[in-house]
Structure formats: structure tokens, C-alpha cells
Short mmCIF file of C-alpha atoms in Angstrom, two decimals:
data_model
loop_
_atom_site.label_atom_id
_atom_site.label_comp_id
_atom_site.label_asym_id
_atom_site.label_seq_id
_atom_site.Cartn_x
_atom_site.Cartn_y
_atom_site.Cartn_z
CA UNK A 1209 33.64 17.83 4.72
CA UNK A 1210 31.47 20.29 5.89
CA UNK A 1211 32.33 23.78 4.21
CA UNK A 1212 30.82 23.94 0.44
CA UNK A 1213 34.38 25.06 -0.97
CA UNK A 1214 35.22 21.34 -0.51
CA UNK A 1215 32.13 19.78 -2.20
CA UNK A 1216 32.69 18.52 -5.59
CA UNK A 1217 31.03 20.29 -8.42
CA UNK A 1218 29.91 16.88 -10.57
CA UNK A 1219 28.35 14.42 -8.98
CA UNK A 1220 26.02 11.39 -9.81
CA UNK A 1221 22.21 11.82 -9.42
CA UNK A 1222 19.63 9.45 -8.37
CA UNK A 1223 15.76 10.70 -9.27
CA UNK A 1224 13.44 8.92 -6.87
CA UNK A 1225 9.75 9.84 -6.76
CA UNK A 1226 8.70 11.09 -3.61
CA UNK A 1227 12.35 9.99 -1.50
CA UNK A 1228 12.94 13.06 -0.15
CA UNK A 1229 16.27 13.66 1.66
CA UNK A 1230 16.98 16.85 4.02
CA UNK A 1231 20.07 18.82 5.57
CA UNK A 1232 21.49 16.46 8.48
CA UNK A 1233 18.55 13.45 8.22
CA UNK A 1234 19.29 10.31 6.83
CA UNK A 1235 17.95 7.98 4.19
CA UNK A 1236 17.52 4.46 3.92
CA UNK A 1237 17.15 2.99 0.30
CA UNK A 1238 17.35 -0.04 -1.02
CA UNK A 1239 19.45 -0.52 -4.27
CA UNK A 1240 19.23 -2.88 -7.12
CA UNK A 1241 18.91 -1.82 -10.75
CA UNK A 1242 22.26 -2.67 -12.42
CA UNK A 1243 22.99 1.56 -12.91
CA UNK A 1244 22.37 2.14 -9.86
CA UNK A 1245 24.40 -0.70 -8.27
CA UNK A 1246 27.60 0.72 -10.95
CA UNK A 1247 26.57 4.26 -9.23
CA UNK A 1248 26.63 3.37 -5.88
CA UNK A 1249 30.37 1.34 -6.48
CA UNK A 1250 31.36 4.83 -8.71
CA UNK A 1251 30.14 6.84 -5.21
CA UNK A 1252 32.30 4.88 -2.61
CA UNK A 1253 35.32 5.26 -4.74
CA UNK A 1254 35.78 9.02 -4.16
CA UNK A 1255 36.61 10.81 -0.50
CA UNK A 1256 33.37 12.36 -0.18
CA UNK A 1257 31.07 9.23 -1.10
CA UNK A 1258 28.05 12.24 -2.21
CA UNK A 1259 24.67 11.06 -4.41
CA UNK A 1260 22.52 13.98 -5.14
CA UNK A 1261 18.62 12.88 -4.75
CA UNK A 1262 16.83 14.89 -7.34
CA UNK A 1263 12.65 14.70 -7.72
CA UNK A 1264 11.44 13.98 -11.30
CA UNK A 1265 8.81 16.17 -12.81
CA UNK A 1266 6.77 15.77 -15.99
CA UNK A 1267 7.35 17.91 -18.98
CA UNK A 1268 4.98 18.79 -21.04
CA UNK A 1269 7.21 16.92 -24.54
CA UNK A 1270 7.24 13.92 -22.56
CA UNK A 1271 11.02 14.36 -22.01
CA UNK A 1272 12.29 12.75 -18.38
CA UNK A 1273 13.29 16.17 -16.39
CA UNK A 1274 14.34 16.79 -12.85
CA UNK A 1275 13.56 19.76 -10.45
CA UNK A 1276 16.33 22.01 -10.57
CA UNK A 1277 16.85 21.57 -6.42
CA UNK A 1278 18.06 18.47 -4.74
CA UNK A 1279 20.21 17.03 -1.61
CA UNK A 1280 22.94 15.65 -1.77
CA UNK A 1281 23.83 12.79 0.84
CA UNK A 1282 26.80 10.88 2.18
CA UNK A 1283 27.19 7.85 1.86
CA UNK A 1284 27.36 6.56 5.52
CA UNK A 1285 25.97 2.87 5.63
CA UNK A 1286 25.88 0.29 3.92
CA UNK A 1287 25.54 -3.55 3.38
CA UNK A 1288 25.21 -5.96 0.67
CA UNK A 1289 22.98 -9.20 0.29
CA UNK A 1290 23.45 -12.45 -1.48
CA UNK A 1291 22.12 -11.83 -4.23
CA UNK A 1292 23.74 -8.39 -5.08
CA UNK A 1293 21.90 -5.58 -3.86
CA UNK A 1294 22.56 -3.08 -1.39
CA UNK A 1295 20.38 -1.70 1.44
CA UNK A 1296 22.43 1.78 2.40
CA UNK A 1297 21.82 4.78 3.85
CA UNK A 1298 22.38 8.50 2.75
CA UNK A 1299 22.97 11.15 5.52
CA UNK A 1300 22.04 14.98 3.67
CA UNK A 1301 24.69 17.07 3.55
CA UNK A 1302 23.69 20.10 1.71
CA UNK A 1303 21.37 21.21 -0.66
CA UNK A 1304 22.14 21.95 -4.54
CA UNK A 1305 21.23 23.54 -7.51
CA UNK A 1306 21.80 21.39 -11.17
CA UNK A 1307 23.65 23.62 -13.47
CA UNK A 1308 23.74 21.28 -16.21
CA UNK A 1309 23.22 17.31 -16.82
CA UNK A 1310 26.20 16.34 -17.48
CA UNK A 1311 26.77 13.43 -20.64
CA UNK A 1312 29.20 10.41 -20.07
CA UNK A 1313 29.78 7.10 -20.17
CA UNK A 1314 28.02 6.06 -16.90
CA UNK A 1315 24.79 4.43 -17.06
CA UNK A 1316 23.30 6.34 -14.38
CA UNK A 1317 23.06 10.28 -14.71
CA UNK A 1318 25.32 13.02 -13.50
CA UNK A 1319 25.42 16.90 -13.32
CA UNK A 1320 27.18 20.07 -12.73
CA UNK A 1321 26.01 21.58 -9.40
CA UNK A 1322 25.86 25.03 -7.35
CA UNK A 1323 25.93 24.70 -3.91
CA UNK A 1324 26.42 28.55 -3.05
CA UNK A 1325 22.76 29.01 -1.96
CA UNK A 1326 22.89 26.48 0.49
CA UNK A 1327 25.38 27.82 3.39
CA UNK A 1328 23.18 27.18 6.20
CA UNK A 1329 22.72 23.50 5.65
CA UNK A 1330 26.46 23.26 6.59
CA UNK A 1331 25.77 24.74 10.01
CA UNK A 1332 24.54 23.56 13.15
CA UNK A 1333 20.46 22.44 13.35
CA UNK A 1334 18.21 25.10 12.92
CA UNK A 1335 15.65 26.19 15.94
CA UNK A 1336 12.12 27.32 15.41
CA UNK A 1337 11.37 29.92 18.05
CA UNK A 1338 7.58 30.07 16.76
CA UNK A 1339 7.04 26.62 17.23
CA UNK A 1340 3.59 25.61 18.98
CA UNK A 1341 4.04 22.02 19.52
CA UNK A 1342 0.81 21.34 21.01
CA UNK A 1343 -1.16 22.81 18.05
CA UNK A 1344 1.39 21.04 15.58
CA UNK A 1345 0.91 17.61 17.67
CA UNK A 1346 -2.95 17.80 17.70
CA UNK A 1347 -3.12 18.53 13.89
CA UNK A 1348 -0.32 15.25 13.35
CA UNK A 1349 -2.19 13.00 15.55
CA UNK A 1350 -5.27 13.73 13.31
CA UNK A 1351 -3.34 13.30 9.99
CA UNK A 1352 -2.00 10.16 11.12
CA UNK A 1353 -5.43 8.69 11.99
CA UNK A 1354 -6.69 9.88 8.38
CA UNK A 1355 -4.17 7.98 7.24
CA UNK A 1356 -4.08 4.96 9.06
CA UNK A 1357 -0.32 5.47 10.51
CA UNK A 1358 1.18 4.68 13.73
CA UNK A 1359 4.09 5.86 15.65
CA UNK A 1360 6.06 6.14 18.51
CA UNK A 1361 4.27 9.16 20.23
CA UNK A 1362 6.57 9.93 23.31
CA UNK A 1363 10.05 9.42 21.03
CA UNK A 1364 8.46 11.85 18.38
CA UNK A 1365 7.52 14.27 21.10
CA UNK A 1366 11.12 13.98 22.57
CA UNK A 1367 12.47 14.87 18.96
CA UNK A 1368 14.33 18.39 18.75
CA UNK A 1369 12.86 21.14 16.08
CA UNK A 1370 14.72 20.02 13.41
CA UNK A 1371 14.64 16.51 13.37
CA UNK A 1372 11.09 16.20 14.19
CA UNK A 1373 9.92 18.72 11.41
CA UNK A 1374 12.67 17.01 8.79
CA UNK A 1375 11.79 13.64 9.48
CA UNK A 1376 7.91 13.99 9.30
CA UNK A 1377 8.31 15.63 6.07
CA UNK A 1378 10.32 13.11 4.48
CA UNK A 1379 8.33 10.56 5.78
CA UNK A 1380 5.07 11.74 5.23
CA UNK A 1381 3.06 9.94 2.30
CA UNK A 1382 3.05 13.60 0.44
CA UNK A 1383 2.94 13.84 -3.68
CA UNK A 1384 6.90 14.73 -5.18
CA UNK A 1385 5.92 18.41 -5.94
CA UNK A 1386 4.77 18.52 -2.70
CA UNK A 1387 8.19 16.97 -1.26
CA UNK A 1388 10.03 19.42 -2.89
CA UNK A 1389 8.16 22.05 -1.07
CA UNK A 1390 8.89 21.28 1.57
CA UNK A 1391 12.51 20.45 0.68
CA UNK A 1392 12.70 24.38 -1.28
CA UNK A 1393 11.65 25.85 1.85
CA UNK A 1394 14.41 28.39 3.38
CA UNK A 1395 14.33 27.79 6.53
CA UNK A 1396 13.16 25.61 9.46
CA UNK A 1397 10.41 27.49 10.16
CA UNK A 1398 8.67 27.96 6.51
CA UNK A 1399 9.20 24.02 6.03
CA UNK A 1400 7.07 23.82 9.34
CA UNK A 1401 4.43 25.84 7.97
CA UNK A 1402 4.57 24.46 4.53
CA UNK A 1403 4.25 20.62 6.23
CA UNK A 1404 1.14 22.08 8.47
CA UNK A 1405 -0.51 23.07 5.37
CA UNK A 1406 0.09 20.59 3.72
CA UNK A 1407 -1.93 18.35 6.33
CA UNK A 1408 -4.41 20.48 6.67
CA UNK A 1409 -4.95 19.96 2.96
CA UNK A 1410 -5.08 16.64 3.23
CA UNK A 1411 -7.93 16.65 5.93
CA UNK A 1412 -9.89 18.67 3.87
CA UNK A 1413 -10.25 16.57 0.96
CA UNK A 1414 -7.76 18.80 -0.78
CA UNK A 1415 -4.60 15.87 -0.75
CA UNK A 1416 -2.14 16.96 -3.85
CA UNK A 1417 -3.40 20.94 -4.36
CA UNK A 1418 -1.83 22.06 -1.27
CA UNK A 1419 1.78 22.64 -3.54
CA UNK A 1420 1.16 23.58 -7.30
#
């Protein structure tokens, strides 16, 4: 299923602060609240086995929104422990944009989604011809010591464009507005300069006002 005239137009939705989940990465979580258990079962009952991973944003009545953009993933591993929960993982298939929230009997939530804008996530990885890798490693190698993280160097070095750029920027310990940033950005290259502000922010004392 990789051309958006097969993707379903209603699928479930799972807000998660700060779980960010890109275009051909994948997504460990760990599931165990009762809806999202039912949601998971719901999921691995259809053909394409999709959950749309939405950010949730404040509103200024209190009410419990979503940003309008999210991923949707596959559902491509999974495994169940004793006691009942589920450690799976999500691989992104293309992003979306929520039409409507859709009301049901389900306990978890669902909506009405537009994946027209998205065409390129359904194509091959993106290159980034601008790419200075040195610069981009020396400013990394300093966020990471600010933050007291640790790595594989030579693996992460090894990494191609895309997965290197995607998987630093879901991984990074970034605020959920500044997530989805990086996960609105329209192409490879503006979600590499997005993430490089971003830590450049952050090693200026200016952590959570990079992305308003």
C-alpha cells in the first residue's frame, strides 16, 4: 500500500506528547491503557493495520485539541506480555491532514483524513544535496554533550540523509510544537534546517522558543 488512492480515509488516532513519527522511520511504543489496547486490536483487524500519531496542543477553553498534521504508521511489529500489554512498533507511511474528528462508539478517537498533500512521502527517501555533514556533526556532538546523551557515533555517521535527519528529530528531547516543526517541514532539507535551529536554540539558553 503505497499510493494514497489506497489509504483509507477514517482511521483511529493516537495523541502522544512529543512521539513524533516520520515518512519511512519507525516507532516503538509501548501500549497499555484499556482504549488503546481495544485500538490497537480495532487496527490489526483491517488490511492496512494504519494509526495516525497526532500531537496535542492546548486551547485556550481548555478543550483537548490536536494539530491538524499527523503520520500515520503501519502497524509492522508487535508482541504481547503477560500481563496484557503490547510493546509494537509503527513504521510512517504518509503524512495527513484531520478533516474532521470523527464520533463513535470506540473508546479511543478517530477522524476523517486528507492525504493529498502528502505525495512525496510515498516515494523513495529524499536526498539533501546541501547537506554539510561536518558542520551538522560538530553542532550534534555539542547538543548531545549539553544534554548528557550518548550514541553510537560511527553508525550515526554511516546513516543516509534521510534516516539520519528523521531519526535525530524524532528522537531528540524537543518540546511537541517543536516536533511538529519539524514533522510540518516540506522537505528533507527544511526539516534539516529546522532541527539545526532548533539546537542551536537550545545551546543558547533559548530551549522551547526556537518553534512558536
Amino acid at each position: 500500500m503505497t499510493r494514497i488512492k489506497d489509504f483509507p480515509d477514517l482511521i483511529p488516532v493516537f495523541p502522544l506528547p512529543g512521539a513524533l513519527l516520520l515518512p519511512r522511520a519507525r516507532l516503538p511504543l509501548h501500549i497499555f491503557e484499556p482504549r488503546y489496547i481495544a485500538m490497537l486490536e480495532d487496527a490489526m483487524k483491517t488490511p492496512h493495520r494504519l494509526i495516525g500519531m497526532v500531537q496535542p496542543r492546548s486551547a485556550p477553553d481548555g478543550a483537548d485539541r490536536w494539530h491538524m498534521i499527523g503520520c500515520a504508521g503501519r502497524l509492522t511489529a508487535f508482541s504481547e506480555t503477560e500481563d496484557g500489554r503490547y510493546m509494537i512498533t509503527l513504521t510512517g507511511i504518509s503524512r495527513f491532514r484531520i478533516r474532521q474528528e470523527v464520533a463513535g462508539f470506540t473508546p479511543y478517537r478517530r477522524a476523517e483524513v486528507d492525504w493529498s498533500d502528502f505525495a512525496r512521502d510515498c516515494g523513495v527517501a529524499e536526498q539533501d544535496k546541501g547537506f554539510d555533514r561536518g558542520a551538522f556533526f560538530d553542532l550534534l556532538e555539542r547538543f548531545f554533550q549539553h544534554h548528557a546523551l550518548s550514541t553510537d557515533w560511527s553508525s550515526l555517521k554511516e546513516a543516509e540523509d534521510e534516516m539520519l535527519i528523521n531519526s535525530l528529530s524524532m528522537l531528540c528531547p524537543f518540546d511537541p510544537h517543536e516536533k511538529q516543526a519539524l514533522l510540518e517541514a516540506p522537505s528533507l532539507a527544511t526539516r534539516r534546517e529546522t532541527l539545526i535551529t532548533l539546537m542551536e536554540f537550545a545551546l543558547h539558553g533559548g530551549e522551547g522558543e526556537a518553534i512558536q
